[in-house]
Coordinates of C-alpha atoms in Angstrom, one line a residue:
M28 CA -155.2 126.0 102.5
S29 CA -154.2 127.8 99.3
P30 CA -153.8 131.6 98.8
R31 CA -156.6 131.6 96.7
T32 CA -159.5 129.5 97.1
R33 CA -162.3 129.3 95.2
L34 CA -165.8 128.8 96.7
Y35 CA -169.3 128.2 95.7
F36 CA -173.0 127.8 96.4
T37 CA -174.8 123.9 95.0
S38 CA -177.9 125.3 93.8
A39 CA -179.8 123.5 96.9
V40 CA -177.6 125.5 99.5
N41 CA -179.1 128.2 97.6
R42 CA -182.7 126.9 97.8
I43 CA -182.1 125.9 101.8
F44 CA -180.9 129.7 102.4
H45 CA -184.1 131.0 100.6
K46 CA -186.5 129.5 102.6
A47 CA -184.5 130.1 105.8
G48 CA -184.6 133.4 105.2
I49 CA -188.2 133.6 104.7
L50 CA -188.6 131.9 108.4
A51 CA -186.4 134.8 109.6
E52 CA -188.6 136.9 108.0
N53 CA -191.3 136.1 108.8
E54 CA -190.2 136.3 112.3
R55 CA -189.2 139.3 111.9
T56 CA -192.3 140.7 110.4
S57 CA -195.0 138.6 112.7
G58 CA -192.8 140.3 116.4
E59 CA -191.9 136.0 117.0
N60 CA -189.3 134.9 118.3
N61 CA -189.7 131.1 118.7
I62 CA -186.2 130.2 118.8
K63 CA -184.2 129.4 121.2
N64 CA -180.6 130.9 120.5
S65 CA -182.2 133.7 118.4
E66 CA -178.9 135.2 117.5
V67 CA -176.8 138.5 116.5
E68 CA -175.2 139.5 114.0
F69 CA -171.9 140.5 114.8
G70 CA -171.0 144.6 114.0
T71 CA -174.8 145.1 112.0
F72 CA -177.2 143.6 115.1
T73 CA -179.6 143.1 113.0
P74 CA -182.6 141.9 115.1
V75 CA -183.0 138.8 113.2
S76 CA -181.1 136.2 111.3
I77 CA -181.1 133.0 109.9
S78 CA -179.9 131.2 112.9
I79 CA -179.2 127.0 112.8
Y80 CA -182.7 126.8 113.6
H81 CA -184.1 128.5 110.3
F82 CA -181.6 126.7 108.2
L83 CA -181.9 123.2 110.1
A84 CA -185.4 123.3 109.1
A85 CA -185.6 124.7 105.2
L86 CA -182.6 121.5 105.4
F87 CA -184.8 119.3 106.4
T88 CA -187.6 120.0 103.3
E89 CA -184.7 119.1 100.9
E90 CA -185.7 115.6 100.7
E91 CA -182.9 114.3 98.0
S92 CA -179.4 115.5 99.2
H93 CA -176.6 113.3 100.6
L94 CA -177.2 114.8 103.4
Q95 CA -180.6 113.2 104.2
D96 CA -178.8 109.7 102.8
F97 CA -176.6 110.2 105.9
F98 CA -179.5 111.6 108.1
S99 CA -181.4 108.1 106.9
K100 CA -178.0 106.0 107.4
Y101 CA -177.9 106.6 110.5
K102 CA -181.0 106.3 112.1
L103 CA -181.4 110.5 112.7
S104 CA -185.3 110.5 112.3
P105 CA -186.8 114.0 112.1
D106 CA -188.7 113.2 115.2
L107 CA -184.9 112.5 117.3
W108 CA -183.8 116.1 115.6
H109 CA -187.6 117.7 117.3
A110 CA -187.1 116.0 120.4
K111 CA -183.6 117.1 120.5
F112 CA -184.0 121.0 119.6
P113 CA -188.3 121.4 120.6
E114 CA -187.8 124.8 118.1
L115 CA -187.9 123.1 115.0
V116 CA -191.0 121.8 115.1
F117 CA -192.2 125.3 114.9
L118 CA -190.4 125.7 111.8
S119 CA -191.2 122.7 110.6
E120 CA -194.7 123.5 110.5
L121 CA -194.4 127.2 109.5
L122 CA -193.0 125.7 106.3
A123 CA -195.2 123.0 106.0
K124 CA -198.4 125.4 106.3
K125 CA -196.8 128.0 103.5
Q126 CA -195.2 125.3 101.9
K127 CA -197.0 126.2 98.3
N128 CA -196.2 130.1 98.8
V129 CA -192.7 129.4 100.0
N130 CA -192.0 128.1 96.7
S131 CA -193.0 130.4 94.5
S132 CA -191.3 132.5 96.6
V133 CA -188.0 130.7 96.0
K134 CA -188.4 129.8 92.6
Q135 CA -189.4 134.5 91.8
R136 CA -186.4 135.6 94.3
L137 CA -184.1 133.6 91.8
T138 CA -185.2 134.4 88.7
E139 CA -184.7 137.4 89.3
N140 CA -181.2 137.1 90.4
S141 CA -182.6 139.1 93.6
K142 CA -180.6 139.6 96.9
L143 CA -181.6 137.8 100.4
D144 CA -182.1 141.0 102.7
T145 CA -181.9 138.7 106.0
P146 CA -178.2 138.4 107.0
L147 CA -176.4 135.0 107.7
S148 CA -175.8 134.8 111.5
F149 CA -172.6 135.0 113.1
S150 CA -172.5 130.5 113.7
L151 CA -173.6 130.0 110.7
E152 CA -170.8 131.7 109.2
N153 CA -168.5 130.3 111.3
A154 CA -169.6 127.0 109.5
I155 CA -168.6 128.2 106.1
Q156 CA -165.6 129.7 106.9
H157 CA -164.6 126.1 109.3
A158 CA -165.8 123.7 106.2
A159 CA -164.4 125.6 103.6
A160 CA -160.8 125.5 105.8
E161 CA -161.1 122.0 106.4
F162 CA -162.0 121.1 102.8
S163 CA -159.9 123.5 100.8
F164 CA -157.5 120.9 99.1
Q165 CA -160.2 120.5 96.2
E166 CA -159.8 123.4 93.8
P167 CA -162.7 124.8 93.1
L168 CA -164.6 123.9 96.4
E169 CA -168.5 123.7 96.1
I170 CA -170.2 124.2 99.6
S171 CA -173.2 122.1 99.7
S172 CA -175.4 121.2 102.7
D173 CA -173.9 118.8 104.2
L174 CA -170.4 121.1 103.8
I175 CA -172.0 123.3 105.9
F176 CA -173.6 120.7 108.2
Y177 CA -169.4 119.1 109.2
G178 CA -168.9 123.5 109.9
L179 CA -171.9 123.3 112.2
A180 CA -171.2 120.2 113.8
K181 CA -167.3 121.2 114.2
T182 CA -168.5 124.9 115.4
A183 CA -171.6 124.8 117.4
P184 CA -171.6 122.6 120.4
D185 CA -175.5 121.9 120.6
I186 CA -175.4 119.6 117.2
S187 CA -171.6 118.6 118.1
E188 CA -173.3 117.0 121.2
F189 CA -176.4 115.5 119.3
L190 CA -174.4 113.9 116.9
N191 CA -172.4 112.5 119.8
E192 CA -175.3 111.1 121.8
H193 CA -176.2 109.2 118.7
H194 CA -171.9 107.5 118.8
I195 CA -171.7 110.0 115.4
S196 CA -168.3 111.4 115.4
H197 CA -166.8 114.0 112.9
E198 CA -164.2 112.1 111.3
T199 CA -167.2 109.6 109.7
L200 CA -169.1 112.9 109.0
Y201 CA -165.5 113.6 107.5
T202 CA -165.3 110.2 105.7
Y203 CA -168.4 110.0 104.3
I204 CA -168.6 113.7 103.0
T205 CA -164.8 112.7 101.1
H206 CA -166.2 109.2 99.9
I207 CA -169.7 111.0 98.5
H208 CA -167.4 113.7 96.6
H209 CA -165.3 112.2 95.7
Y210 CA -163.0 114.4 97.2
E211 CA -158.9 113.7 98.0
N212 CA -158.8 111.7 101.6
T213 CA -156.2 113.5 102.8
A214 CA -155.3 113.4 106.7
L215 CA -158.1 114.6 108.3
S216 CA -156.6 118.6 109.9
I217 CA -157.9 121.8 110.6
P218 CA -155.9 124.3 108.6
E219 CA -155.1 127.4 108.8
I220 CA -158.6 129.3 109.0
H221 CA -157.5 132.7 106.6
M222 CA -160.3 135.2 107.2
S223 CA -158.8 138.2 106.1
D224 CA -161.0 140.0 103.0
S225 CA -162.9 136.7 102.6
K226 CA -166.5 137.3 101.3
I227 CA -169.3 135.2 100.2
K228 CA -171.0 137.3 97.0
D229 CA -172.4 133.4 95.6
V230 CA -174.7 130.7 96.6
S231 CA -174.2 129.3 93.3
H232 CA -171.7 130.4 91.2
Q233 CA -169.6 133.1 91.7
E234 CA -166.7 133.0 93.5
T235 CA -165.9 133.5 97.0
E236 CA -161.9 134.2 97.5
I237 CA -160.1 133.5 100.9
T238 CA -157.2 135.2 100.7
A239 CA -153.6 134.2 102.2
S240 CA -152.5 137.5 103.8
S241 CA -154.2 139.9 106.6
E242 CA -152.3 142.7 105.9
I243 CA -153.4 143.5 102.0
N244 CA -153.3 147.0 101.2
E245 CA -156.3 148.4 100.8
S246 CA -155.5 150.9 97.8
S247 CA -154.2 147.7 96.2
Q248 CA -156.6 146.2 96.7
S249 CA -159.2 148.3 95.6
K250 CA -157.8 148.8 92.2
K251 CA -157.8 144.3 91.8
T252 CA -160.1 143.3 88.8
E253 CA -161.8 140.1 90.0
E254 CA -161.3 136.9 87.6
P255 CA -164.3 135.2 86.2
P256 CA -166.2 132.2 87.8
L257 CA -164.5 129.2 86.6
Q258 CA -166.7 127.0 83.8
K259 CA -168.5 124.3 85.7
T260 CA -169.9 121.4 83.9
R261 CA -173.5 121.5 85.5
D262 CA -176.6 123.1 85.1
D263 CA -175.9 126.7 85.1
S264 CA -179.2 127.8 84.2
L265 CA -180.2 129.8 87.8
P266 CA -178.9 133.1 88.0
V267 CA -176.7 134.7 91.1
C268 CA -178.3 135.3 94.3
E269 CA -176.1 137.5 96.0
F270 CA -175.2 137.6 100.4
Q271 CA -174.1 140.1 102.8
E272 CA -169.8 140.1 103.1
I273 CA -169.7 137.1 106.6
H274 CA -167.5 139.9 108.3
A275 CA -165.2 142.8 108.0
P276 CA -161.7 140.7 108.2
K277 CA -159.5 142.5 110.1
I278 CA -162.5 143.2 112.7
Q279 CA -163.7 140.0 113.1
I280 CA -160.2 138.5 114.1
K281 CA -159.6 141.8 117.1
F282 CA -163.1 140.5 118.0
Y283 CA -161.7 136.8 118.3
R284 CA -158.4 138.3 120.2
L285 CA -159.7 140.3 122.6
L286 CA -162.3 137.1 123.4
D287 CA -159.1 135.0 123.4
A288 CA -157.1 137.4 125.7
A289 CA -159.8 137.4 128.0
A290 CA -160.8 133.8 128.5
D291 CA -156.8 133.0 128.9
R292 CA -156.5 135.8 131.7
A293 CA -159.6 134.5 133.3
G294 CA -158.1 131.1 133.8
E295 CA -155.0 132.1 134.7
A296 CA -156.5 134.2 137.5
L297 CA -158.8 131.1 138.4
R298 CA -156.2 128.7 138.2
V299 CA -154.1 131.2 140.3
L300 CA -157.1 131.6 143.1
E301 CA -157.3 127.9 143.0
D302 CA -153.6 127.1 144.2
Y303 CA -154.0 130.0 147.0
V304 CA -157.1 127.8 148.4
R305 CA -155.7 124.4 147.7
F306 CA -152.1 124.3 149.0
I307 CA -152.1 127.2 151.3
L308 CA -155.7 127.8 152.8
D309 CA -156.3 124.2 152.5
D310 CA -159.9 124.6 151.9
G311 CA -161.3 121.4 151.2
F312 CA -164.6 123.5 149.9
L313 CA -162.6 126.3 148.5
S314 CA -161.2 124.3 146.6
R315 CA -163.8 122.5 145.1
E316 CA -166.2 125.8 144.3
M317 CA -162.7 127.2 142.2
K318 CA -162.3 123.8 140.6
N319 CA -166.1 123.5 139.7
M320 CA -166.3 127.4 138.8
R321 CA -163.0 126.5 136.3
H322 CA -164.6 124.1 134.8
L323 CA -167.1 125.8 134.1
L324 CA -165.6 129.0 132.5
A325 CA -163.8 126.1 130.3
E326 CA -166.4 124.3 129.2
E327 CA -168.3 128.3 128.3
I328 CA -165.2 129.1 126.8
S329 CA -164.9 126.1 124.6
R330 CA -168.2 127.0 122.5
L331 CA -165.4 129.4 120.8
S332 CA -163.3 127.8 118.1
M333 CA -159.9 127.2 119.8
T334 CA -158.5 126.7 116.1
I335 CA -159.6 130.1 115.1
R336 CA -158.6 131.0 118.6
L337 CA -155.2 130.3 118.4
T338 CA -155.5 132.2 113.9
C339 CA -156.3 134.6 115.6
R340 CA -153.8 135.2 117.9
D341 CA -151.1 137.4 117.6
T342 CA -148.9 138.1 121.3
L343 CA -145.7 139.6 119.3
T344 CA -147.6 142.7 117.4
D345 CA -149.9 142.9 120.9
V346 CA -149.4 146.6 121.9
G347 CA -150.7 145.7 125.6
T348 CA -147.5 143.3 125.6
Q349 CA -145.4 146.5 125.6
I350 CA -147.6 148.2 128.8
S351 CA -146.6 147.6 132.2
T352 CA -146.5 149.6 135.6
K353 CA -144.0 149.0 138.1
S354 CA -146.9 147.1 140.8
E355 CA -147.5 144.6 138.5
F356 CA -143.6 143.1 139.4
Y357 CA -144.6 143.2 142.6
R358 CA -146.8 141.8 145.5
E359 CA -146.5 143.2 148.6
N360 CA -148.3 140.3 150.8
V361 CA -150.6 137.5 150.4
F362 CA -153.8 139.6 150.1
H363 CA -152.4 141.9 147.3
V364 CA -151.6 138.3 145.4
L365 CA -155.5 137.4 146.4
T366 CA -156.6 141.3 145.4
A367 CA -155.0 141.4 142.0
N368 CA -156.5 138.5 141.2
F369 CA -159.9 138.1 142.0
S370 CA -159.6 141.8 139.7
R371 CA -158.0 140.3 136.8
L372 CA -161.0 137.3 137.1
Q373 CA -163.6 139.7 137.3
E374 CA -162.3 142.0 134.9
S375 CA -161.7 139.5 132.1
L376 CA -165.7 138.3 133.0
R377 CA -167.0 141.4 131.8
S378 CA -165.3 141.7 128.7
L379 CA -166.1 138.5 128.1
E380 CA -169.9 138.5 128.9
E381 CA -170.0 142.2 127.2
F382 CA -168.7 141.8 123.9
S383 CA -170.5 137.6 123.9
K384 CA -173.6 139.8 123.4
I385 CA -172.6 140.6 120.0
S386 CA -172.3 137.1 119.3
F387 CA -172.7 134.4 121.8
P388 CA -176.2 136.0 124.0
E389 CA -176.1 132.5 125.4
S390 CA -172.5 132.3 126.5
S391 CA -172.6 136.5 128.0
K392 CA -175.4 134.9 130.6
V393 CA -173.4 132.6 131.4
Y394 CA -169.8 134.8 132.2
E395 CA -173.0 137.3 133.8
A396 CA -173.2 134.1 136.6
L397 CA -169.4 132.9 137.1
R398 CA -168.1 137.1 137.9
Y399 CA -171.4 137.4 140.2
Q400 CA -169.9 134.0 141.6
S401 CA -166.5 135.0 142.1
Y402 CA -167.7 138.1 144.3
T403 CA -168.8 135.6 146.9
L404 CA -165.9 133.9 146.5
Q405 CA -163.8 136.7 146.8
K406 CA -165.6 137.4 151.0
A407 CA -165.8 134.0 151.6
V408 CA -161.3 133.3 150.6
F409 CA -161.4 136.5 152.2
F410 CA -162.5 135.8 155.1
S411 CA -161.5 132.4 156.1
A412 CA -157.5 133.7 155.5
R413 CA -158.3 137.1 157.1
N414 CA -159.8 135.1 160.4
N415 CA -157.8 132.3 160.4
S416 CA -154.5 132.5 162.6
S417 CA -152.7 129.7 160.8
F418 CA -153.2 131.6 157.4
R419 CA -154.5 135.4 158.3
V420 CA -153.3 138.3 155.7
S421 CA -153.2 141.7 156.5
E422 CA -155.3 144.1 154.7
N423 CA -153.2 146.7 154.2
F424 CA -156.0 148.9 152.3
S425 CA -154.3 152.4 152.9
S426 CA -151.1 153.8 154.9
K427 CA -153.9 155.9 156.4
K428 CA -156.1 153.8 158.3
T429 CA -158.9 155.4 160.1
S430 CA -160.4 154.2 163.8
L431 CA -162.5 151.6 162.4
T432 CA -161.1 150.0 160.1
E433 CA -158.1 150.2 162.5
H434 CA -160.6 148.5 165.0
A435 CA -162.2 146.4 163.1
D436 CA -158.5 144.5 161.8
L437 CA -157.7 144.8 165.3
L438 CA -160.8 142.4 166.4
R439 CA -160.5 140.1 163.4
Q440 CA -156.0 139.9 164.5
R441 CA -157.8 138.6 167.7
L442 CA -160.2 136.7 166.7
S443 CA -158.2 134.6 164.3
Q444 CA -155.8 133.3 167.5
A445 CA -159.0 132.8 169.9
K446 CA -159.9 129.1 171.4
L447 CA -162.3 129.7 174.2
Y448 CA -165.2 131.1 173.6
I449 CA -167.4 131.5 176.8
L450 CA -171.2 131.4 177.1
T451 CA -173.0 133.1 179.6
D452 CA -176.5 134.3 181.1
G453 CA -177.1 136.7 183.7
A454 CA -176.5 134.8 187.0
S455 CA -179.2 134.9 189.7
D456 CA -177.5 138.7 190.8
E457 CA -176.0 141.7 189.7
E458 CA -173.0 140.6 191.8
S459 CA -172.4 137.6 191.0
F460 CA -173.0 138.3 187.6
R461 CA -170.0 141.1 188.0
K462 CA -167.6 138.3 189.8
R463 CA -168.2 136.1 187.0
I464 CA -167.5 138.2 184.4
D465 CA -164.1 139.4 186.3
A466 CA -163.3 135.9 186.5
C467 CA -163.7 134.9 182.9
I468 CA -161.8 138.2 181.3
T469 CA -158.9 137.8 184.2
S470 CA -158.6 134.2 183.2
G471 CA -157.6 135.1 179.5
T472 CA -161.2 134.2 177.9
D473 CA -160.9 134.9 174.2
I474 CA -164.5 135.5 173.1
L475 CA -167.3 136.5 175.8
Q476 CA -170.6 136.3 175.1
L477 CA -174.0 137.3 176.5
R478 CA -176.8 134.9 176.0
D479 CA -179.5 135.5 177.9
K480 CA -183.3 134.0 176.5
K481 CA -185.4 135.3 179.9
A482 CA -184.1 138.6 180.8
E483 CA -185.9 142.0 179.8
D484 CA -184.6 144.0 177.1
Q485 CA -183.5 147.2 179.7
H486 CA -182.2 144.5 182.1
L487 CA -180.3 142.5 179.2
L488 CA -178.7 146.0 178.3
H489 CA -178.1 146.8 181.5
L490 CA -175.9 143.2 182.0
A491 CA -174.3 144.2 178.6
K492 CA -173.0 147.4 179.4
I493 CA -171.2 146.2 182.9
I494 CA -169.5 143.1 180.1
R495 CA -168.0 146.5 177.9
T496 CA -167.2 148.1 181.1
R497 CA -165.7 145.6 182.6
I498 CA -163.3 144.8 179.8
S499 CA -162.6 148.3 179.2
E500 CA -161.0 148.7 183.1
L501 CA -159.8 145.7 183.3
N502 CA -157.5 146.3 179.9
A503 CA -158.5 142.8 178.4
T504 CA -158.1 141.6 174.8
T505 CA -161.5 139.5 175.5
I506 CA -163.7 139.8 172.5
F507 CA -167.2 140.6 173.0
I508 CA -170.0 139.1 171.4
M509 CA -174.0 140.1 171.9
N510 CA -176.4 136.6 171.1
D511 CA -179.0 137.5 168.7
R512 CA -179.8 140.7 169.6
P513 CA -177.7 143.6 167.1
D514 CA -180.1 146.8 168.6
I515 CA -178.6 145.8 172.1
A516 CA -175.2 144.9 170.9
M517 CA -174.5 148.2 168.8
L518 CA -176.3 149.9 172.4
A519 CA -173.7 148.7 174.7
G520 CA -170.9 148.5 172.4
A521 CA -170.3 145.3 171.7
D522 CA -167.8 143.7 169.5
G523 CA -170.6 141.6 167.7
V524 CA -173.8 139.0 166.9
H525 CA -173.9 135.7 167.3
V526 CA -177.0 134.2 165.7
G527 CA -178.8 131.2 165.2
Q528 CA -180.4 129.6 162.0
E529 CA -183.3 131.3 162.6
E530 CA -182.8 134.4 163.6
L531 CA -181.6 137.3 161.1
S532 CA -179.9 137.2 158.4
I533 CA -176.0 137.7 157.8
R534 CA -177.1 140.3 155.3
D535 CA -179.4 142.0 158.0
I536 CA -177.1 142.6 161.0
R537 CA -174.2 143.8 158.8
T538 CA -176.6 146.2 157.2
L539 CA -177.6 147.2 161.3
C540 CA -174.0 146.5 162.9
G541 CA -172.1 147.8 160.0
P542 CA -168.6 146.2 158.3
E543 CA -166.6 146.4 161.4
K544 CA -168.7 144.2 163.6
L545 CA -168.0 140.1 163.9
I546 CA -170.7 137.7 162.7
G547 CA -171.4 134.8 164.4
L548 CA -173.8 131.8 163.3
S549 CA -174.5 128.6 164.4
T550 CA -174.4 125.8 162.6
H551 CA -175.5 122.1 162.6
T552 CA -175.0 120.3 159.3
L553 CA -172.1 120.7 156.9
S554 CA -174.3 122.2 154.3
Q555 CA -175.3 125.3 156.7
A556 CA -171.5 125.8 157.9
H557 CA -170.6 126.1 153.8
N558 CA -173.5 128.4 153.5
A559 CA -172.2 130.9 156.1
L560 CA -169.1 131.0 154.6
L561 CA -170.6 132.2 151.5
A562 CA -172.6 134.6 153.2
G563 CA -169.7 135.7 155.0
A564 CA -169.9 134.9 158.5
D565 CA -166.7 135.7 160.7
Y566 CA -166.7 132.7 162.4
I567 CA -169.5 129.7 162.7
G568 CA -170.7 127.8 165.9
V569 CA -170.5 123.9 165.5
G570 CA -172.6 121.4 167.2
P571 CA -174.3 120.5 169.4
T572 CA -171.7 117.9 170.1
F573 CA -173.1 116.5 173.5
P574 CA -176.1 116.7 175.2
S575 CA -176.1 120.8 177.4
S576 CA -177.6 121.4 180.6
T577 CA -178.0 125.4 179.0
K578 CA -180.2 124.1 175.4
T579 CA -182.4 121.4 174.2
F580 CA -181.5 120.1 171.3
T581 CA -184.0 117.0 169.5
N582 CA -180.9 116.0 167.6
F583 CA -177.2 116.0 168.1
P584 CA -174.8 115.7 164.7
G585 CA -171.9 114.8 167.6
L586 CA -168.3 114.5 166.4
E587 CA -168.6 113.3 163.1
L588 CA -170.4 117.1 161.7
L589 CA -166.8 118.4 163.7
R590 CA -164.4 116.4 161.5
N591 CA -166.5 117.2 158.5
V592 CA -166.3 121.0 159.1
A593 CA -162.6 120.7 160.3
A594 CA -161.3 118.7 157.1
E595 CA -163.0 121.0 154.3
I596 CA -163.4 124.5 155.8
R597 CA -160.7 127.6 157.8
L598 CA -162.9 130.4 158.6
P599 CA -162.5 130.2 162.8
A600 CA -165.1 127.3 163.7
F601 CA -165.9 126.7 167.6
A602 CA -167.1 123.6 168.5
I603 CA -169.8 123.5 170.9
G604 CA -173.1 121.5 172.7
G605 CA -172.0 120.4 176.3
I606 CA -168.4 120.6 176.0
S607 CA -165.7 119.9 179.2
L608 CA -162.5 119.3 180.6
N609 CA -164.2 115.5 180.3
N610 CA -164.8 115.4 176.7
L611 CA -162.9 117.9 175.4
E612 CA -160.1 115.6 174.3
Q613 CA -162.8 114.1 171.9
V614 CA -163.6 117.5 170.3
I615 CA -159.6 117.8 169.5
S616 CA -158.8 114.4 168.1
A617 CA -162.4 115.2 165.4
G618 CA -160.0 118.4 164.5
F619 CA -161.2 121.3 166.7
T620 CA -158.8 123.4 168.8
R621 CA -161.4 126.0 169.6
V622 CA -164.5 125.7 171.7
A623 CA -167.7 127.3 173.6
I624 CA -168.6 126.5 176.6
S625 CA -171.1 127.0 179.1
S626 CA -172.4 125.0 181.7
A627 CA -169.1 124.0 182.4
V628 CA -168.2 127.6 183.4
T629 CA -171.3 129.1 184.7
L630 CA -172.1 126.0 186.7
Q631 CA -169.2 126.8 189.0
K632 CA -169.9 128.6 192.5
T633 CA -167.0 130.3 193.2
E634 CA -164.9 132.6 191.1
N635 CA -161.5 130.3 191.4
E636 CA -163.1 127.7 190.6
I637 CA -164.0 129.5 187.5
T638 CA -160.5 130.5 187.3
D639 CA -159.8 126.9 187.4
T640 CA -161.5 125.4 184.7
I641 CA -160.9 127.9 182.6
K642 CA -157.2 127.7 182.9
A643 CA -157.0 124.3 182.8
I644 CA -158.9 124.0 179.0
K645 CA -157.3 126.8 177.7
N646 CA -153.6 124.9 178.4
I647 CA -155.0 121.7 177.0
L648 CA -156.0 123.7 173.8
E649 CA -152.9 125.5 173.7
I650 CA -151.0 122.7 173.9
S651 CA -153.1 120.9 170.1
A652 CA -152.1 122.3 167.4
P653 CA -154.7 122.3 164.4
T654 CA -155.1 119.3 162.5
F655 CA -156.3 120.3 159.4
P656 CA -157.5 116.8 157.1
V657 CA -156.6 117.1 153.2
S658 CA -159.6 116.8 151.1
D659 CA -159.0 114.9 147.9
T660 CA -159.7 118.4 145.4
Q661 CA -157.4 117.4 142.5

């Protein structure tokens, strides 16, 4: 673009803006807001501005124009526009009802050379600047409605999408404009946009200057005398009507620099996190979630013109690049890498969210939703890594750990290594129960769950206390889990609670039991396993795999579910349902080396039989390396 490109608005554009302004002012005075994406003027917080929809509705009243010829040629009828943008129906009807008064008002305004009090929206101003930049080879440049529409087609996603749906490209519109206006048909490119000191002071004849340098001395600028407008060979009878400044240029550039930097930081952080869950954690589900989030972020960020982002980017003079701390160049472990990048992601999304409220309110809502999604994913990634021995990371929250955090970390370390999970009822009598419990503990059971649907509350609590006492007395590392009953778990000092799909939610149990307790959840579908991970389960039970003598099921997802879960999820997952020495190899072949068994142990009659069974199962599990089928998450 030349250092001084003079811009003029045609009389038709003058009329269109005045009609659009009347629509916007009617919206303000009536207190109605029928525009889907009512835009807010950047920097001024004007409640109502001339939006894209006000402009389009007024544009359609200009029946004889190059742009209307273009619409006719490509069969873009009003019905198609109204179907795509229902808000135009209301505005068009309003203009039709008030046509006589509107025409009179516009004529009066133009005659009186009055200012238009309603400002242009950010999107319209952005489109004008984009069109001015792209057609800057024409000197002087007269901004007509088709040039503004071209700018909207390049910068407004909804308009671009509408044209694409009807197989109309930007190049098609560009060629049409250059042909109609007899512009020099140069190669289609987007010159650098110089927004410094740009003004649109005129909608008809008075010139606009777009200055190449953004570093103009303000004192010398104030002394500069304006050049007289160029003489034009067309009707100059209509007087000049002024508009507000587009934006304070330096503020606008800094605004885009901020959004550009925040967008880059968010994308970079997401890529780091995606690489971890994909290549190290090897979790297909979380990899897809991260990838989907990255694509959603990229799609929303694309609403910001990359041309303007790059034009405003100024890394060389960014004061932030010279500020650093020692911690930026050191990571103690993988946990710190994950924490740093989740923090970077969330902080960047918050910055995008807050500053987008000024000019891109719809984008702000998307950034908010992505930020909340990142909180959920952070929890899921952390739990998967923390509770799995193959990928375990240490929190290292503080050098001064409390006894609670030490105990919670120890529990999760044991869980990450656990393979054998045994469920037991209260047996026929207390003596038999004690012998069974001792045999399970001394044989190296990793997790022991008390599940007895028939026992009364007081007796159930008594049995739970026996398990807690015997684990302590035998100085064992066995984890004690209480089935369904967080109240009994807390009273007996259990290490955690296991629930089914119909019992209390993980959130409710956390509320009752606190953050240090383990929570397990039974899952019967892959979707339930996904949800358990996102909800914050420490581990899941997956099944039923085979028919069981202790529980009745009408449906058996079987080995297929085990294969699906093993291929996608790295949270500790225990196959459950009718598993015994006879079918254990099938479970392992499906990708599971963690199993939960019940009748295979509880039906044994003596302590020796229980011990032999447990040791045989553990031996098979120990020599079976975990198999994690790799998902195609690229």
